[in-house]
mmCIF file of C-alpha atoms and ligand atoms in Angstrom:
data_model
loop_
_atom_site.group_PDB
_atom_site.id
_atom_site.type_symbol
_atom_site.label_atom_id
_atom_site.label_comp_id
_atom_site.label_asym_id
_atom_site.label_seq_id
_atom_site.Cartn_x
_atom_site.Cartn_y
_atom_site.Cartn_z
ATOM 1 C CA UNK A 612 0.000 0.000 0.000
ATOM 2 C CA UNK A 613 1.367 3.736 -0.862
ATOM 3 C CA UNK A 614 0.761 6.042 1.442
ATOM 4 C CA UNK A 615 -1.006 9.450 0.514
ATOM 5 C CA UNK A 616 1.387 12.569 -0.414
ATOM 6 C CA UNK A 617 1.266 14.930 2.529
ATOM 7 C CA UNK A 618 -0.335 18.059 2.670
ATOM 8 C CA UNK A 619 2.010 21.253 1.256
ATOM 9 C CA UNK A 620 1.007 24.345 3.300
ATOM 10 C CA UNK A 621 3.823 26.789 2.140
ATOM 11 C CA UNK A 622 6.831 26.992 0.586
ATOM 12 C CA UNK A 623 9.694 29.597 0.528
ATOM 13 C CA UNK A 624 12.780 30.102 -1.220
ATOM 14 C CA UNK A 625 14.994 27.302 0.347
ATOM 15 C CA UNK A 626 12.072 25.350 2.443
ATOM 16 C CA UNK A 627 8.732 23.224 1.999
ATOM 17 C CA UNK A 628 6.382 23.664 5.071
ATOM 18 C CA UNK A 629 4.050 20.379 5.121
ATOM 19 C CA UNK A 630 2.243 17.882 7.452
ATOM 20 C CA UNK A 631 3.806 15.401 9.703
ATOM 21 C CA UNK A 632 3.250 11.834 8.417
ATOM 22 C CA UNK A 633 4.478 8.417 10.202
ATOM 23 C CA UNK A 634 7.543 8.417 8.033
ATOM 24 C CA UNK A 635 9.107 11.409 9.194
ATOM 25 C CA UNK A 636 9.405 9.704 12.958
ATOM 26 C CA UNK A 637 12.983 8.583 12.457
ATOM 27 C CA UNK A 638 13.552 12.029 11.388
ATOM 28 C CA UNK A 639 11.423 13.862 13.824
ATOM 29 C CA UNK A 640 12.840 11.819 16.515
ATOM 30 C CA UNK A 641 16.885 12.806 15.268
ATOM 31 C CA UNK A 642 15.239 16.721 15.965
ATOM 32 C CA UNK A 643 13.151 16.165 19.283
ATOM 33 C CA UNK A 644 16.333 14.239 20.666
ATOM 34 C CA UNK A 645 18.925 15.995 20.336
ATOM 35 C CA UNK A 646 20.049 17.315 23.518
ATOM 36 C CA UNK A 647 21.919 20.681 21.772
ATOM 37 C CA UNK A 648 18.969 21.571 20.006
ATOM 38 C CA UNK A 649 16.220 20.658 22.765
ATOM 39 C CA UNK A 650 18.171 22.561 25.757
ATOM 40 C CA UNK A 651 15.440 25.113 25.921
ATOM 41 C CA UNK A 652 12.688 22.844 26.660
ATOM 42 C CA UNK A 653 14.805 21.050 29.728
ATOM 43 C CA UNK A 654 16.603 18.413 26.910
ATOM 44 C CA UNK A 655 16.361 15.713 24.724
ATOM 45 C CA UNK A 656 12.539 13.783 24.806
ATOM 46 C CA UNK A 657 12.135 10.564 25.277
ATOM 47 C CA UNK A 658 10.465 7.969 22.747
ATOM 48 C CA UNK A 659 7.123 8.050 24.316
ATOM 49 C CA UNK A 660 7.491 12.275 24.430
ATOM 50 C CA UNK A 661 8.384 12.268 21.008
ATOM 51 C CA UNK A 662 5.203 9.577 19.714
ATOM 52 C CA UNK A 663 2.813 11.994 21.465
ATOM 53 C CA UNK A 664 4.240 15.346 20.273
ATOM 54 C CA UNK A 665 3.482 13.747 16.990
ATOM 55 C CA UNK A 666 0.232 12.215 17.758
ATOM 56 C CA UNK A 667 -0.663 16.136 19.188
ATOM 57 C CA UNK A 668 0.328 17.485 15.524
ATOM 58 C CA UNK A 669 -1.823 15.456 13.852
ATOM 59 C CA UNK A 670 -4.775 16.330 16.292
ATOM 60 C CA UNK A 671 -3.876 19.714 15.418
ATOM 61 C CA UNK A 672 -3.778 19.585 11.676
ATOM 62 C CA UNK A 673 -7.143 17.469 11.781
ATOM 63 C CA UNK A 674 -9.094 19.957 14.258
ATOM 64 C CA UNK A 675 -7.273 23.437 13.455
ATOM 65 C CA UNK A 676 -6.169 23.109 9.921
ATOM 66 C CA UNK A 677 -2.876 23.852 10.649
ATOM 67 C CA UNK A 678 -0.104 23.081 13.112
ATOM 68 C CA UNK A 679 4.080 22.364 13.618
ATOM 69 C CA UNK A 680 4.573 21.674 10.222
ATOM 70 C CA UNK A 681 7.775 19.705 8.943
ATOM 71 C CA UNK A 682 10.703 22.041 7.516
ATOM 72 C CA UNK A 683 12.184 19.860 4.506
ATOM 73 C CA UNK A 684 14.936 21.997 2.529
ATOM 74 C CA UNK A 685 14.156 21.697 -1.005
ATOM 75 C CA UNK A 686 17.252 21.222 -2.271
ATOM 76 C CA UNK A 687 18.277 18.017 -0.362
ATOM 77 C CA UNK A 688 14.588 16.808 0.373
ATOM 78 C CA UNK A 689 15.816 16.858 3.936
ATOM 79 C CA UNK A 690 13.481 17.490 7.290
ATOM 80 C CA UNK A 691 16.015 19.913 8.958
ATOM 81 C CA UNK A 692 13.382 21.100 11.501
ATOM 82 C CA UNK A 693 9.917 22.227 12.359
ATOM 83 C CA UNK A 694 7.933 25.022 11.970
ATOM 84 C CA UNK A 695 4.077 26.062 12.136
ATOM 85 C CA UNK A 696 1.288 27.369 13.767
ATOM 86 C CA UNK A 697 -0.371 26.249 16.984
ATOM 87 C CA UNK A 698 -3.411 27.580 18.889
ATOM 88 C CA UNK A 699 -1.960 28.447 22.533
ATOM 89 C CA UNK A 700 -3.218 30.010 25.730
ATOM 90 C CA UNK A 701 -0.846 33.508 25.994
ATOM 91 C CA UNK A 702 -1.516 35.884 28.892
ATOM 92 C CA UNK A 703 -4.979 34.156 29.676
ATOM 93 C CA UNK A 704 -5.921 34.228 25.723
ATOM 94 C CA UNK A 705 -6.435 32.230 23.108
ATOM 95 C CA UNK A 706 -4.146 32.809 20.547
ATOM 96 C CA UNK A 707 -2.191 31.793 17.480
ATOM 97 C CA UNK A 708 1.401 31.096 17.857
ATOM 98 C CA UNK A 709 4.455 30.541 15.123
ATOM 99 C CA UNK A 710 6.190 27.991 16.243
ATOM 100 C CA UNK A 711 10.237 27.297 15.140
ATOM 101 C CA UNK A 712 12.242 24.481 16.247
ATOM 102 C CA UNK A 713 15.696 23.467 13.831
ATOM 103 C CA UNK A 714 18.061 20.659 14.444
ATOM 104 C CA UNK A 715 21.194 22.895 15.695
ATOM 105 C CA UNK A 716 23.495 21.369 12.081
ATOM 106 C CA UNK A 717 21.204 24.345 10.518
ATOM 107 C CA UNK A 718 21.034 27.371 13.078
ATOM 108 C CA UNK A 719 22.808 30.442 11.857
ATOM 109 C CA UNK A 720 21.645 29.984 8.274
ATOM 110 C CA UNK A 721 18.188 32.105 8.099
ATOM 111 C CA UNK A 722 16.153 28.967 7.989
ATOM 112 C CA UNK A 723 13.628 30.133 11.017
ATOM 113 C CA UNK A 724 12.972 33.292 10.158
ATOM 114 C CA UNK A 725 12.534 32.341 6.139
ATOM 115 C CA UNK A 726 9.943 29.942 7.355
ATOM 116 C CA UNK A 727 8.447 31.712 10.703
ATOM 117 C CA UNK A 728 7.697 34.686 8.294
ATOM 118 C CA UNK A 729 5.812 32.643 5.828
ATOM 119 C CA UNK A 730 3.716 31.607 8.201
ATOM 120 C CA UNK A 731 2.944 34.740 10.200
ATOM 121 C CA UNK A 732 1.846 36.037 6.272
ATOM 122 C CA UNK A 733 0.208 32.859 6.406
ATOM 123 C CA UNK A 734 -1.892 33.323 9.740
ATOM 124 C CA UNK A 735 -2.456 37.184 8.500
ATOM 125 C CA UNK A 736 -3.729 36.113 5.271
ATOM 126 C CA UNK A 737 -5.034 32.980 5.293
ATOM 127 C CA UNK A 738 -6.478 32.333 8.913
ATOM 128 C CA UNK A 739 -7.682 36.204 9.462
ATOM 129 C CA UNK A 740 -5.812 36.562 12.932
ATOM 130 C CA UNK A 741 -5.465 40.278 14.387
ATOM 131 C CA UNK A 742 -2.152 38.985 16.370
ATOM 132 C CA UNK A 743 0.198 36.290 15.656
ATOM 133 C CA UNK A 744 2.364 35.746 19.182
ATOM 134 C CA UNK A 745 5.116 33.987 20.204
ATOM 135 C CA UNK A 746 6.108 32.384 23.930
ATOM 136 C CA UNK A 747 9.741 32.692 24.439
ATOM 137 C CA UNK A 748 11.733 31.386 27.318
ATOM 138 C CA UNK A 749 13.446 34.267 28.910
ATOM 139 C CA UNK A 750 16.678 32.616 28.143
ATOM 140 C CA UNK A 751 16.468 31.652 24.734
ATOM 141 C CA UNK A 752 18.132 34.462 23.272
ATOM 142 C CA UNK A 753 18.344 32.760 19.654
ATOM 143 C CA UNK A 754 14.384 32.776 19.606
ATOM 144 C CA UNK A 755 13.745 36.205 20.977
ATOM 145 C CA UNK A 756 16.027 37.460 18.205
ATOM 146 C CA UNK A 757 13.763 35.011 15.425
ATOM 147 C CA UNK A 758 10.587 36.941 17.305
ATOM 148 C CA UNK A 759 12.455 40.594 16.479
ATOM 149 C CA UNK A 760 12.981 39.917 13.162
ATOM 150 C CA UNK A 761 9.657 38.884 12.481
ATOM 151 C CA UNK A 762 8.613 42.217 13.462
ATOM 152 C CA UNK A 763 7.087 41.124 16.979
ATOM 153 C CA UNK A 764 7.533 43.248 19.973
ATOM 154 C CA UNK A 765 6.988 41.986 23.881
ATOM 155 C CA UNK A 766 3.518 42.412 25.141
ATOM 156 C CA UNK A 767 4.019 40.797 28.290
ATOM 157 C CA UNK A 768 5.706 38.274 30.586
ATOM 158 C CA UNK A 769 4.343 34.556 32.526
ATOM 159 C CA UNK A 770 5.806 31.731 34.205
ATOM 160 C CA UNK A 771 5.075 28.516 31.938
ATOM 161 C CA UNK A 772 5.211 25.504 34.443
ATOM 162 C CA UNK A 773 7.018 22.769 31.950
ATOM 163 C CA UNK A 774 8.168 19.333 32.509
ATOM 164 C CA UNK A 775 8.363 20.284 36.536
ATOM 165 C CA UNK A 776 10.521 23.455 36.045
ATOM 166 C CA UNK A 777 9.452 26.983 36.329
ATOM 167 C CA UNK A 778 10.499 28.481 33.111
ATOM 168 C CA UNK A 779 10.096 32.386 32.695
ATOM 169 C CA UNK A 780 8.307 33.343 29.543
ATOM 170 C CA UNK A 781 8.170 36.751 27.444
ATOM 171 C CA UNK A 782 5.136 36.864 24.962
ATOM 172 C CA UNK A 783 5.824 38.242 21.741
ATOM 173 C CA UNK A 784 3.714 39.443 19.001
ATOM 174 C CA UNK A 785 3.288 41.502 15.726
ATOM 175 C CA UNK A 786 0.008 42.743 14.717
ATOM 176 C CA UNK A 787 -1.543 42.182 11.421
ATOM 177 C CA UNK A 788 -1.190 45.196 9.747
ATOM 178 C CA UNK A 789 -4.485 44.460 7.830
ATOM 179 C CA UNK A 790 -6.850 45.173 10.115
ATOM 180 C CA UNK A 791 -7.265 48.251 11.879
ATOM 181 C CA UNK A 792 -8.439 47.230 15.265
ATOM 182 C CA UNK A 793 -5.327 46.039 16.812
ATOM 183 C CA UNK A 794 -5.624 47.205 20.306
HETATM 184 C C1 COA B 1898 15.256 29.320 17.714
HETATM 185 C C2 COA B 1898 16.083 28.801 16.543
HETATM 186 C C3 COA B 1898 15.184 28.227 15.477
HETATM 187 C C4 COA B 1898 16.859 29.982 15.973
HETATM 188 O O1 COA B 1898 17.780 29.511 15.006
HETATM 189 P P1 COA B 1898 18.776 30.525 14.310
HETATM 190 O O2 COA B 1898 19.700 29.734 13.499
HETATM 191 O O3 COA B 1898 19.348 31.447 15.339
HETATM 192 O O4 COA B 1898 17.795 31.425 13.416
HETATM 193 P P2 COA B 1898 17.767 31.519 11.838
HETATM 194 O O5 COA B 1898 17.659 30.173 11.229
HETATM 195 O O6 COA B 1898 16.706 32.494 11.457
HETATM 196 O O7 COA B 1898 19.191 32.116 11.491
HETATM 197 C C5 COA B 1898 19.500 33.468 11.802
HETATM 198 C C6 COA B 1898 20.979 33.621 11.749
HETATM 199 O O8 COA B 1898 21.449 33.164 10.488
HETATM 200 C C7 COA B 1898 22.208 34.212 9.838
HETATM 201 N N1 COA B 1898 22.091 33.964 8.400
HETATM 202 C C8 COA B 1898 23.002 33.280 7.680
HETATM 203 N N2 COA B 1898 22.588 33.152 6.431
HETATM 204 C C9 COA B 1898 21.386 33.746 6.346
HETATM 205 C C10 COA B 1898 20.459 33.945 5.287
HETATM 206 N N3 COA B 1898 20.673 33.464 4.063
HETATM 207 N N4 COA B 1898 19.286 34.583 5.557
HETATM 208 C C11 COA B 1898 19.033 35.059 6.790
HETATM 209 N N5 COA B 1898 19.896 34.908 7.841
HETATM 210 C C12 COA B 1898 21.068 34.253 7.606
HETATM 211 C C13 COA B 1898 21.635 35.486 10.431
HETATM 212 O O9 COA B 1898 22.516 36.568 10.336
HETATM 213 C C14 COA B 1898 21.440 35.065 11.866
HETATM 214 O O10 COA B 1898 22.688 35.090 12.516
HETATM 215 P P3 COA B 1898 22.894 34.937 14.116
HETATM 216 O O11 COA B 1898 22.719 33.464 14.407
HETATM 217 O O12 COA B 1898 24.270 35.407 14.351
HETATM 218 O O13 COA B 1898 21.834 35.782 14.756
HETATM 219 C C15 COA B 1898 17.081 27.704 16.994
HETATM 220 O O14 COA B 1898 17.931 28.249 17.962
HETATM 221 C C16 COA B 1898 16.368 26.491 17.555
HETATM 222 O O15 COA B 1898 15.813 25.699 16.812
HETATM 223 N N6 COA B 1898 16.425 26.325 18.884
HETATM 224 C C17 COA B 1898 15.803 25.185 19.534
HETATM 225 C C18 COA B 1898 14.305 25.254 19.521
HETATM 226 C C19 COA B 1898 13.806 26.536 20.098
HETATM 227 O O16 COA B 1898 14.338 27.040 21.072
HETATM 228 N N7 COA B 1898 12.730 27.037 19.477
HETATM 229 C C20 COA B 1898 12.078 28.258 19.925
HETATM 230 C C21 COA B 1898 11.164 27.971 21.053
HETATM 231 S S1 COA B 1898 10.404 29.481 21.609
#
């Protein structure tokens, strides 16, 4: 049996944004455990963390339409990361977040930003959102500086309570500078 081609949602100069399938574990798993590139959420995850972080994209992708999509560079047909949108809870709201998350062989390249912006555009244009935020750990400076050049600014600051640590947040966002009504 072949299996169906997965869903394209975007695709930028040097990436192809597109949904999560069962084959991309091995690969997903090389990402999620890699202790380098997973030292801002506490380190590496385990099998069963990794199976349900998958098994939460799909839920995602079935009920919102979107989610953390996989990051395959187009010219070696690679998955060098992840990137996407998720519906979060920021500052006691329901919001919609860009996500970014590269295996650290391809930080310092432009990669999250080339793919964060297309889908902020993509949340602007295509999902009608008057914000699109982002939840950074307060020590993450690669991320924050991802958030800046997206255009987002901080709106505000909360303690996310993840895998038993108290991890200091700043909540970023840019507003979408089609509507009006961004207060
Ligand atoms: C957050 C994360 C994606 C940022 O990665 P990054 O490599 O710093 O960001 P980019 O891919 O946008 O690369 C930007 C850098 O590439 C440089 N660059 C090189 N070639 C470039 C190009 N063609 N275009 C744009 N920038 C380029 C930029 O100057 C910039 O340099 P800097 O690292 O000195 O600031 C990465 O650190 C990561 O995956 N961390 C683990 C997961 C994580 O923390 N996610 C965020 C949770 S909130």
């Amino acid at each position: 049996m072949t299996s169906a081609a997965p869903t394209v949602h975007l695709m930028t100069p040097r990436l192809i944004l597109r949904e999560l399938t069962e084959e991309d574990l091995p690969s997903l798993s090389t990402l999620l455990q890699d202790e380098q590139t997973m030292h801002a959420y506490e380190g590496a995850f385990s099998n069963d963390m990794v199976h349900a972080w998958f098994c939460r994209m799909l839920e995602r992708y079935d009920s919102d339409g979107y989610g953390l999509w996989a990051a395959i560079n187009r010219d070696t047909g690679v998955m060098i990361g992840q990137c996407g949108l998720t519906r979060q809870t920021i500052l006691d709201r329901d919001v919609i977040e860009v996500g970014y998350l590269f295996h650290h062989a391809h930080w310092h390249q432009g990669f999250a930003v080339e793919a964060a912006s297309a889908c902020r555009d993509y949340a602007f244009h295509h999902v009608n959102e008057h914000k699109v935020w982002a939840q950074v750990r307060d020590t993450n400076i690669a991320s924050m500086n991802v958030a800046i050049r997206l255009g987002m600014t901080v709106r505000g600051r909360f303690v996310k309570h993840y895998r038993g640590v108290d991890m200091p947040h700043l909540a970023f966002a840019i507003n979408n500078p089609r509507f009006t009504q961004n207060a």
